[in-house]
Coordinates of C-alpha atoms in Angstrom, one line a residue:
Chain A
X131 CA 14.1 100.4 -126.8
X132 CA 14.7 104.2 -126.2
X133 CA 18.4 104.9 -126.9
X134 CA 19.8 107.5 -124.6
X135 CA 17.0 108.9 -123.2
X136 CA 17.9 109.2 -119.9
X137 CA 18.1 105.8 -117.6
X138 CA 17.2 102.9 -119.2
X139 CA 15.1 100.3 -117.5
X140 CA 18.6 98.1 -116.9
X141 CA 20.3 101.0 -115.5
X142 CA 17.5 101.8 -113.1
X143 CA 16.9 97.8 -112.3
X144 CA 20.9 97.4 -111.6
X145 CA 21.3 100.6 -109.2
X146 CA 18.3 99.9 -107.8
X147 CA 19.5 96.6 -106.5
X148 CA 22.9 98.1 -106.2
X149 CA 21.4 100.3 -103.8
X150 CA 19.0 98.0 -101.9
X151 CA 22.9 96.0 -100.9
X152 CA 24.2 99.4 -99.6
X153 CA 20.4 99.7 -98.0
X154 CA 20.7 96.7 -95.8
X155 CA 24.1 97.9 -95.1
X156 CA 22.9 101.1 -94.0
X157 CA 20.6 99.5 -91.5
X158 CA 23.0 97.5 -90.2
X159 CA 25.2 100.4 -90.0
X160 CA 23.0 102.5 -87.4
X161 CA 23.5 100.2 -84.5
X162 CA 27.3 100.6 -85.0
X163 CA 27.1 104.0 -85.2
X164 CA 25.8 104.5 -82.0
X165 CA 27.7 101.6 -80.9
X166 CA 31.2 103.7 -81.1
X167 CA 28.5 106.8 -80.2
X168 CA 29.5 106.6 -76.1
X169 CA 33.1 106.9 -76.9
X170 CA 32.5 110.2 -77.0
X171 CA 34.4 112.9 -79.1
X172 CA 32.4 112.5 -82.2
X173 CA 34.0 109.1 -83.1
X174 CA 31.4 108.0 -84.4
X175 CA 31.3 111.0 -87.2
X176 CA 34.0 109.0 -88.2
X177 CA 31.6 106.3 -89.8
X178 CA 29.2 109.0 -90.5
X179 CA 30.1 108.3 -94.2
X180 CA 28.9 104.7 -95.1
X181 CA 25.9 106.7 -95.4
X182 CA 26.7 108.3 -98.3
X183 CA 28.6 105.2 -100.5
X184 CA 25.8 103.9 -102.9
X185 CA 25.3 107.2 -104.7
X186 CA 29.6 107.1 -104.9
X187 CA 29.8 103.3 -105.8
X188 CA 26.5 103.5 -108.0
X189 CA 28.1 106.0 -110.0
X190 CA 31.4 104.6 -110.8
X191 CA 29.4 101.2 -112.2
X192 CA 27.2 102.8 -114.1
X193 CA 28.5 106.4 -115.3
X194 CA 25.7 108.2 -116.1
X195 CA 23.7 111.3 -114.9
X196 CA 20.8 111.0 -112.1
X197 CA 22.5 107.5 -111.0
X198 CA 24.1 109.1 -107.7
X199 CA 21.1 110.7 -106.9
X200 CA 19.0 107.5 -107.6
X201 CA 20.9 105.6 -105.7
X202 CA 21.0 107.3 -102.7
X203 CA 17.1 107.7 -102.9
X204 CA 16.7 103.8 -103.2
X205 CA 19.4 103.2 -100.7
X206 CA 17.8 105.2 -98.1
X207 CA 14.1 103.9 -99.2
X208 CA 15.5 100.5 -98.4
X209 CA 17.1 101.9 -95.5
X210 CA 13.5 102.9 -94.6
X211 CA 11.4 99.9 -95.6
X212 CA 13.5 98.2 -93.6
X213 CA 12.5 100.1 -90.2
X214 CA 15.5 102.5 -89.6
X215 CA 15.7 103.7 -86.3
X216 CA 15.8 107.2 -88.0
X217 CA 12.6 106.9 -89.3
X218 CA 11.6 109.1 -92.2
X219 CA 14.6 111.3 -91.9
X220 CA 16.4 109.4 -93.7
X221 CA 14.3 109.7 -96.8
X222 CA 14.9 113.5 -96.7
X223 CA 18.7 112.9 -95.6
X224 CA 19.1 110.7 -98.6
X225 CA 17.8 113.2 -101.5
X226 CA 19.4 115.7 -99.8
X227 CA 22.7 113.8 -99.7
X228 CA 22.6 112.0 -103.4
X229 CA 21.5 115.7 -104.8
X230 CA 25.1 117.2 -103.6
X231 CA 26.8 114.0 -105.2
X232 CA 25.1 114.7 -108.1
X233 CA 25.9 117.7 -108.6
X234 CA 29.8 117.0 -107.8
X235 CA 29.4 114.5 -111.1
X236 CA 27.7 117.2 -113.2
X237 CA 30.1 120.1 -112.1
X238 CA 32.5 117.1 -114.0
X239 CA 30.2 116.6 -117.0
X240 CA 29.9 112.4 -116.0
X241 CA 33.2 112.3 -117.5
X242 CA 35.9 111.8 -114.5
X243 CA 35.5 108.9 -112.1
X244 CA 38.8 109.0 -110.5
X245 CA 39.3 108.9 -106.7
X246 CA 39.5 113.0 -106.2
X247 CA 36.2 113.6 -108.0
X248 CA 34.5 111.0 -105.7
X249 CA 36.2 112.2 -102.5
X250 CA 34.7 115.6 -104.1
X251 CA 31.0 113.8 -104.2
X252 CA 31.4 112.1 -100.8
X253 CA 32.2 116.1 -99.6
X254 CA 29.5 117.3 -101.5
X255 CA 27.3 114.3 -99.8
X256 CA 28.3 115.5 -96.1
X257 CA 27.8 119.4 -97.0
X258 CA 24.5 118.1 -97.6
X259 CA 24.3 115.9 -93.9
X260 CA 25.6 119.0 -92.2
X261 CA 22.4 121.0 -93.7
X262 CA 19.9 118.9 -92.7
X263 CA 21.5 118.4 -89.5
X264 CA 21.8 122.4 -89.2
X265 CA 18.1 122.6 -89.3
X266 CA 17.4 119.1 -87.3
X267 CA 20.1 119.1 -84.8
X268 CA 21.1 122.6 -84.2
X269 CA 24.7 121.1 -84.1
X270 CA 25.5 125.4 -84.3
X271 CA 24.8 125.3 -80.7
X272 CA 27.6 123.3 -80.1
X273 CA 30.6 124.7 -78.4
X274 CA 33.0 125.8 -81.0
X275 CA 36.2 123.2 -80.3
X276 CA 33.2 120.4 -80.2
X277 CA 31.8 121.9 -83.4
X278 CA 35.2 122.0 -85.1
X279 CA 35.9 118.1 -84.2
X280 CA 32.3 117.2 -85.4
X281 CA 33.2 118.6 -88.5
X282 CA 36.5 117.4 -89.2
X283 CA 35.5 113.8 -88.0
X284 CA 32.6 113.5 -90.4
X285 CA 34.4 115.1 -93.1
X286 CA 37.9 112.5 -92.8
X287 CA 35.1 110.1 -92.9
X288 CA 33.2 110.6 -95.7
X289 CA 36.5 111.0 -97.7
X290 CA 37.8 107.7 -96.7
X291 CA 34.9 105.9 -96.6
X292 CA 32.5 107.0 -99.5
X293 CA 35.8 108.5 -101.5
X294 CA 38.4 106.4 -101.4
X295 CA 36.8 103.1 -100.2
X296 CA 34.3 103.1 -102.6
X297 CA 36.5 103.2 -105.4
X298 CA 38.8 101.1 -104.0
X299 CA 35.8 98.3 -104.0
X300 CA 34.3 99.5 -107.6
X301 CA 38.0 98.7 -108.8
X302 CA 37.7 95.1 -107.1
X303 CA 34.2 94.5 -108.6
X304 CA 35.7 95.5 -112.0
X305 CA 38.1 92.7 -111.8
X306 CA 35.5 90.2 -111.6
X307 CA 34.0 91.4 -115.1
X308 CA 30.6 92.6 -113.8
X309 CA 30.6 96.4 -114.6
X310 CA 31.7 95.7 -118.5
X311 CA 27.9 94.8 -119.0
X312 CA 26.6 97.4 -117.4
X313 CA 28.4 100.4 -118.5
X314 CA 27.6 102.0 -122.4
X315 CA 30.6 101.2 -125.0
X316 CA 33.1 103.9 -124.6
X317 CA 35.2 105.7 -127.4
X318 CA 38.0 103.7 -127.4
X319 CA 35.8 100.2 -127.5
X320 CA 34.4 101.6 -130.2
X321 CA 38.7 102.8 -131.7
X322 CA 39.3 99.5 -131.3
X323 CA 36.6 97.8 -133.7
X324 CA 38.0 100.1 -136.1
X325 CA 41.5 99.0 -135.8
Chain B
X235 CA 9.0 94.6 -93.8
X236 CA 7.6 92.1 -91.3
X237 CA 4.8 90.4 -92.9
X238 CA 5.8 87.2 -91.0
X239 CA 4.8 88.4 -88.0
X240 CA 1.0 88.2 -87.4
X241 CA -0.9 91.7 -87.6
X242 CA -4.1 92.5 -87.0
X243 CA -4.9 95.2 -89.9
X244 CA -5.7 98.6 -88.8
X245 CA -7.1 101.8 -90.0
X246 CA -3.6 102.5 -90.4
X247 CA -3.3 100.3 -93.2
X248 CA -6.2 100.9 -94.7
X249 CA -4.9 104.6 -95.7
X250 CA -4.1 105.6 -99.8
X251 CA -0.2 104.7 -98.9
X252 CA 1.2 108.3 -101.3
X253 CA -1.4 109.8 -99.1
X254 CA 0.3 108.4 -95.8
X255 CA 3.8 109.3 -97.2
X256 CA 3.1 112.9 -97.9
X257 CA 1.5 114.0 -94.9
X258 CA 3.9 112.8 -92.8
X259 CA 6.7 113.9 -95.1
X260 CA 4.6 117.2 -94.1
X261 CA 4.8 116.6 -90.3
X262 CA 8.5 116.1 -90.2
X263 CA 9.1 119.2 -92.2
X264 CA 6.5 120.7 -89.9
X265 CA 8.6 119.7 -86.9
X266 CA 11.8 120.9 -88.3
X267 CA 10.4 124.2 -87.1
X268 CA 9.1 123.5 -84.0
X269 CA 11.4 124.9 -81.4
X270 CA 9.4 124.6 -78.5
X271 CA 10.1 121.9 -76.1
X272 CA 6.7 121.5 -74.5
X273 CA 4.8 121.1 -77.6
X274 CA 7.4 118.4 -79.3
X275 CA 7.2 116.3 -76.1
X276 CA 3.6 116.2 -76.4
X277 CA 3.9 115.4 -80.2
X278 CA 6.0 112.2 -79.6
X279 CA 3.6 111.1 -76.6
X280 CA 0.6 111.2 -79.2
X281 CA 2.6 109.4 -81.7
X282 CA 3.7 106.7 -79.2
X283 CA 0.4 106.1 -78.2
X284 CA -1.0 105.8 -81.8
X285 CA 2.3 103.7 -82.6
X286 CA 1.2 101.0 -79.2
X287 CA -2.5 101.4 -79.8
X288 CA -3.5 101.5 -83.5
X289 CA -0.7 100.0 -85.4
X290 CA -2.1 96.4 -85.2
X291 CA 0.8 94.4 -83.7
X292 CA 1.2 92.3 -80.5
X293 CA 3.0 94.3 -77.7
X294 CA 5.6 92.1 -77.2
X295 CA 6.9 93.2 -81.0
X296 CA 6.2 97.0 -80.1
X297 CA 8.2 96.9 -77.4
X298 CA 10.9 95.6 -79.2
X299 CA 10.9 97.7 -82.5
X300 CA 11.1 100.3 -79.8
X301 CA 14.0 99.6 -77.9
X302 CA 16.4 100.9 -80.1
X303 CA 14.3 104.2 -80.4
X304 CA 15.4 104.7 -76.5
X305 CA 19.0 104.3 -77.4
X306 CA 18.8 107.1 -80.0
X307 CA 16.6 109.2 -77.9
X308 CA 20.2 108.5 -75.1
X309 CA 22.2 109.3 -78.0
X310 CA 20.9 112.0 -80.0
X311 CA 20.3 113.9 -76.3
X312 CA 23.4 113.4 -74.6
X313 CA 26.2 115.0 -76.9
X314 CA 24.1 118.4 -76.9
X315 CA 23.5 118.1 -73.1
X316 CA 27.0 117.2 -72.1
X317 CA 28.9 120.1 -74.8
X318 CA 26.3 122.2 -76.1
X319 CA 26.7 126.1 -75.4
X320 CA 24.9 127.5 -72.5
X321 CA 24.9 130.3 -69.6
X322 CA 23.2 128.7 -66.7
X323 CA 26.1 125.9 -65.5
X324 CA 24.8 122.9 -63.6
X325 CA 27.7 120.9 -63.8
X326 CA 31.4 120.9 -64.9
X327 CA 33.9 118.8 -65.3
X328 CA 36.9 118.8 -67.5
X329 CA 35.4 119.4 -71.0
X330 CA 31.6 118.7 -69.8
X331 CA 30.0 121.6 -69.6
X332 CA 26.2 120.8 -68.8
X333 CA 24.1 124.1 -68.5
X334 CA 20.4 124.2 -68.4
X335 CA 20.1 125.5 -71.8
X336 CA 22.2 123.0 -73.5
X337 CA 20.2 119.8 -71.4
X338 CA 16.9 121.8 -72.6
X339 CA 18.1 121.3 -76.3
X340 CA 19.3 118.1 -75.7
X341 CA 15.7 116.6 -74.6
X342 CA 14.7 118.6 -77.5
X343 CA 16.9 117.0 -80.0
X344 CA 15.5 113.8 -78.2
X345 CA 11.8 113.9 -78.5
X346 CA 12.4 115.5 -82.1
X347 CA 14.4 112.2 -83.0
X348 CA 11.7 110.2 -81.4
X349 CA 9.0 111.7 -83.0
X350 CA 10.7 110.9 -86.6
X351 CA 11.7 107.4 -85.6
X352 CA 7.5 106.9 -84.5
X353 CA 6.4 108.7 -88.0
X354 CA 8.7 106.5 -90.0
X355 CA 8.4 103.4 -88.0
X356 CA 3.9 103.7 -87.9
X357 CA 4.5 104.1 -91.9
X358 CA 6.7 101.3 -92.6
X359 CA 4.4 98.8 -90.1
X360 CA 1.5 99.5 -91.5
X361 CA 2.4 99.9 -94.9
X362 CA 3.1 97.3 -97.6
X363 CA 5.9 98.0 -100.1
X364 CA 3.9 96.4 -103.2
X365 CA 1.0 98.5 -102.2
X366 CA 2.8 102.0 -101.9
X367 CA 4.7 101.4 -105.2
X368 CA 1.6 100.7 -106.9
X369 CA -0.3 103.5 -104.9
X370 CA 3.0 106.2 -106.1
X371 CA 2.4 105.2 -110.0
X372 CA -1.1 105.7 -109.9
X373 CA -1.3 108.7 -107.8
X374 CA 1.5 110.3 -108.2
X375 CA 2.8 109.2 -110.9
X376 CA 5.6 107.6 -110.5
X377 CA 6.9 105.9 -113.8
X378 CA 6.7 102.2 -114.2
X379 CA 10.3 101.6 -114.9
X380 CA 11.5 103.1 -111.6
X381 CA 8.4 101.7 -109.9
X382 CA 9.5 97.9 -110.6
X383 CA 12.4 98.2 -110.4
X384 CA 12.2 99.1 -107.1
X385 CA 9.6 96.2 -106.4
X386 CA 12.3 93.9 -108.3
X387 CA 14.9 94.9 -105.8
X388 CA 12.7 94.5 -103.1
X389 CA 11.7 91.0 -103.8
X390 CA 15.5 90.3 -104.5
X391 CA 16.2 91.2 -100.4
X392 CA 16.2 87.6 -99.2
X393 CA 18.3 86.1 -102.0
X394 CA 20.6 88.7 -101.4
X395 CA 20.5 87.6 -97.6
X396 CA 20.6 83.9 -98.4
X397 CA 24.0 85.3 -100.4
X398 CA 24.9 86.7 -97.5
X399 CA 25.2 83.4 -95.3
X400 CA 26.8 81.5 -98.1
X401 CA 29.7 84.0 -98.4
X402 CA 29.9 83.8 -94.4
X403 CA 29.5 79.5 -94.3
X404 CA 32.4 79.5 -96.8
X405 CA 34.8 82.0 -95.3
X406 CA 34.3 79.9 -92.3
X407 CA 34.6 76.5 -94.0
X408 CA 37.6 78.3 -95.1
X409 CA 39.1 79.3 -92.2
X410 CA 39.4 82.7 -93.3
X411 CA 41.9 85.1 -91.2
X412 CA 40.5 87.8 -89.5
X413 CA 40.5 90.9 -90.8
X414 CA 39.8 95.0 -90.2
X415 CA 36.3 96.0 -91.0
X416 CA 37.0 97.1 -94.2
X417 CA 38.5 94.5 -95.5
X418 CA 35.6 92.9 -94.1
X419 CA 32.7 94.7 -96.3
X420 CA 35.1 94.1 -99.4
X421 CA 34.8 90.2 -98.6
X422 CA 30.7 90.3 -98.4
X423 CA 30.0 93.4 -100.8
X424 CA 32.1 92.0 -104.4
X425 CA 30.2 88.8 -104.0
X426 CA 27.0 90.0 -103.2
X427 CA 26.9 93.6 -105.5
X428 CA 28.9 91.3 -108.6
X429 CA 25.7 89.0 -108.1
X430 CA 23.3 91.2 -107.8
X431 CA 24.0 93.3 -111.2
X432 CA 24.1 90.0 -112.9
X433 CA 20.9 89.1 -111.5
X434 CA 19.2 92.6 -112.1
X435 CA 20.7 92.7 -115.5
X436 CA 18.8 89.6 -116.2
X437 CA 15.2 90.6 -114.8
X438 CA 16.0 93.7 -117.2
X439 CA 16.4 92.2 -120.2
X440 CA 13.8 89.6 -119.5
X441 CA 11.0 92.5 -119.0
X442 CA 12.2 94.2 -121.8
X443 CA 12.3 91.2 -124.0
X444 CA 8.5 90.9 -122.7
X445 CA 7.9 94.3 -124.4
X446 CA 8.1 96.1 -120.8
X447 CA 7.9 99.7 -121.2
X448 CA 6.7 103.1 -120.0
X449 CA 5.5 104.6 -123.0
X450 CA 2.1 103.2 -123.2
X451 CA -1.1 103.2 -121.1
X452 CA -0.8 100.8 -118.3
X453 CA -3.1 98.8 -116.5
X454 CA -2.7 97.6 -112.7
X455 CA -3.1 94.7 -110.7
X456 CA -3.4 96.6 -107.8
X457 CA -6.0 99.4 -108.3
X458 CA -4.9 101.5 -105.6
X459 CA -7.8 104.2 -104.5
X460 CA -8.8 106.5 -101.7
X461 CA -11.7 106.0 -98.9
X462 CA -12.8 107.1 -96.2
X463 CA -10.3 106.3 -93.5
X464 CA -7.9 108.8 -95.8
X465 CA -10.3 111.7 -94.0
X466 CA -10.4 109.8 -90.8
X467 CA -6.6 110.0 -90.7
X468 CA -6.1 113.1 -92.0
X469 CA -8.2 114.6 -89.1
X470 CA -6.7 112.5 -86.6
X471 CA -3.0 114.1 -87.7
X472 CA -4.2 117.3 -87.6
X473 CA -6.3 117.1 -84.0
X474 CA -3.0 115.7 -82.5
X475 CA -0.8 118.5 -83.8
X476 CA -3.4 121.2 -83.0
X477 CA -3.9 119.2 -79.8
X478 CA 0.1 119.1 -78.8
X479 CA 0.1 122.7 -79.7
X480 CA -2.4 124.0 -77.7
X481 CA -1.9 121.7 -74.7
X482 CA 1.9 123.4 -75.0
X483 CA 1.6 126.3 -75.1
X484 CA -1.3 126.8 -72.5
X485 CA 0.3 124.2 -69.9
X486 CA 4.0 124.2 -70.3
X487 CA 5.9 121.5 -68.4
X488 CA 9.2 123.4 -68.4
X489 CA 9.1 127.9 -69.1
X490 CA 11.5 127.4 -72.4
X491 CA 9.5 128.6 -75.4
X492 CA 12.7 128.2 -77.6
X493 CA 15.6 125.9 -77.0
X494 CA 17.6 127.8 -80.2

């Protein structure tokens, strides 16, 4: 087997699937979001950031590079196999989105998988949304106290949802035993053989 | 998705599937630009009629993969219309502020996410997953390992699902409270995510315990090629854009040439 070389099959097969749960959630996640969408007011940026959880979640089970951008990618492919009522935006909305996580990890070297550098991912994530939706949706053209709700809203959102829920259920999911096969031996596994 | 629905197969699925994916990858980057109201309307007519007349399935099904497309199209158009920034006011009241530029935008922002829903949805009817991930590694070269795994995790949808109704059958048998919606997804997602890393873990090491790997040549069940409805395809695409262009520009339905 090729030690260390980037992903290995296991780690691609586990956030794969990992990501093809959060996919079918993100299906099932569009007709609520325009559900809450006639309340007006942007609630529904609110939920805006379920969108961006597997590349958050997927990265605190595995902890290593490219697994918050390959989740996203696969979340969003299943997302689109599945027939999204966004069609093939989501595809570009998803490498978009798991890029900016990414790149919140890296800035961290993969070495900090507390709640505040996932909030920071799940920010990174919606920085990402808002450009897409910049090009797509013109959202500029809003009027400036709409604007500034829209933001907020999907901001809050993402924080709560992809930041601090997502760890919140990585923390649960540890309890049940399941991540200590999937994550590499760390330093001190390895300070305690040598005890 | 919906191979148990009976399809009759088109042209549409005929077409190299990397092929399919990149040029309309190339359309909706295409129609990020398009700012012109009159030409994106008649973009999303000429994909709703290819999507109703040569994707293969019985109407009754169209009509319903499209009903949610109308609700978007409501969504996606009304918060521009009803706060977007304008000069020409048609109606106020209170916070609503509908101008004739903002509405403009707004049946922009419409047809643009109905054209995207059509691309995506025509793709995803008439392609099959197995083909396009066998189609990606041999034309584009997509490696094996991310390949199958995404087949894997494709083929592992209705266990998950079946997963799904045990978790709910024995919350109910139960009697679990009710709960907030969070709390909620925590009940489904540990069961389901601690099973399926378990289970993925397991197809992992069983295809790497039957020497599965990406470092030699590979050969292919499924010897994915081009023909001649790629060229039939790519001429259609290209005579409906130059087609919605021209028609337009030359006969506009409304005198907006940018909604920006």
């Amino acid at each position: 087997m090729q030690a260390s070389k980037g992903l290995k099959l296991a780690d691609i097969l586990i956030t794969v699937v990992i990501s093809i749960v959060f996919g079918i959630v993100y299906k099932l996640w569009g007709p609520f979001y325009y559900f809450v969408k006639p309340f007006g007011l942007h609630i529904d940026q609110l939920v805006y950031g379920m969108w961006f959880i597997a590349a958050t979640v997927a990265f605190l089970i595995i902890r290593k590079p490219g697994v918050a951008l390959l989740a996203e990618i696969a979340a969003s492919s299943g997302e689109f196999i599945a027939g999204s009522e966004w069609g093939l935006e989501v595809l570009i909305y998803g490498v978009v989105q798991g890029l900016l996580a990414e790149i919140v990890f890296a800035a961290f070297r993969y070495k900090r998988f507390d709640v505040l550098v996932v909030s920071l991912a799940a920010i990174g994530s919606t920085i990402g949304s808002l450009v897409m939706d910049f090009y797509k949706g013109y959202i500029e053209a809003l009027a400036p106290w709409n604007l500034a709700l829209f933001l907020l809203a999907r901001f809050v959102g993402a924080v709560l949802i992809s930041g601090v829920f997502a760890s919140s259920l990585v923390k649960a999911l540890e309890a049940t035993g399941v991540t200590q096969m999937v994550r590499s031996a760390s330093k001190e596994d390895y300070e305690q053989l040598n005890r | 998705m919906r191979l148990e629905i009976g399809y009759r197969e088109t042209w549409l699925h005929r077409i190299n599937p990397s092929l399919k994916l990149l040029v309309m990858l190339a359309i909706f980057i295409a129609v990020l630009f398009v700012h012109n109201p009159n030409v994106l309307a008649n973009l999303a007519v000429a994909l709703l009629l290819l999507f109703f007349i040569c994707t293969g399935y019985p109407l009754k099904y169209l009509l319903l993969f499209f009903l949610p497309f109308l609700v978007i199209f409501v969504s996606t158009a009304s918060s521009m219309t009803l706060f977007g920034e304008g000069k020409t006011t048609w109606f106020q009241w209170g916070l609503i502020h509908i101008t004739e530029e903002s509405f403009l935008r707004g049946m922009h922002l419409g047809f643009r996410a109905l054209t995207f829903a059509l691309l995506g949805l025509i793709f995803s009817l008439t392609t099959r997953p197995v083909y396009l991930f066998y189609s990606l590694m041999q034309q584009l070269k997509l490696k094996p390992k991310y390949a199958y795994s995404f087949l894997a995790g494709i083929r592992l949808i209705p266990i998950i699902l079946e997963e799904f109704q045990t978790v709910q059958n024995a919350l109910k048998v139960r009697g679990a409270a009710q709960v907030g919606i969070f709390e909620k997804i925590k009940r489904y997602a540990i069961p389901l995510l601690s099973q399926s890393i378990r289970r993925a873990q397991r197809i992992a090491v069983a295809m790497e315990a039957k020497r599965f790997s990406s470092g030699m040549a590979r050969t292919f069940y499924y010897e994915i090629s081009f023909s001649k409805y790629d060229i039939v395809f790519i001429f259609s695409m290209a005579g409906i854009i130059v087609l919605a262009y021209c028609v337009g520009t030359i006969l506009p339905y409304v005198p907006v040439v940018d909604v920006r």
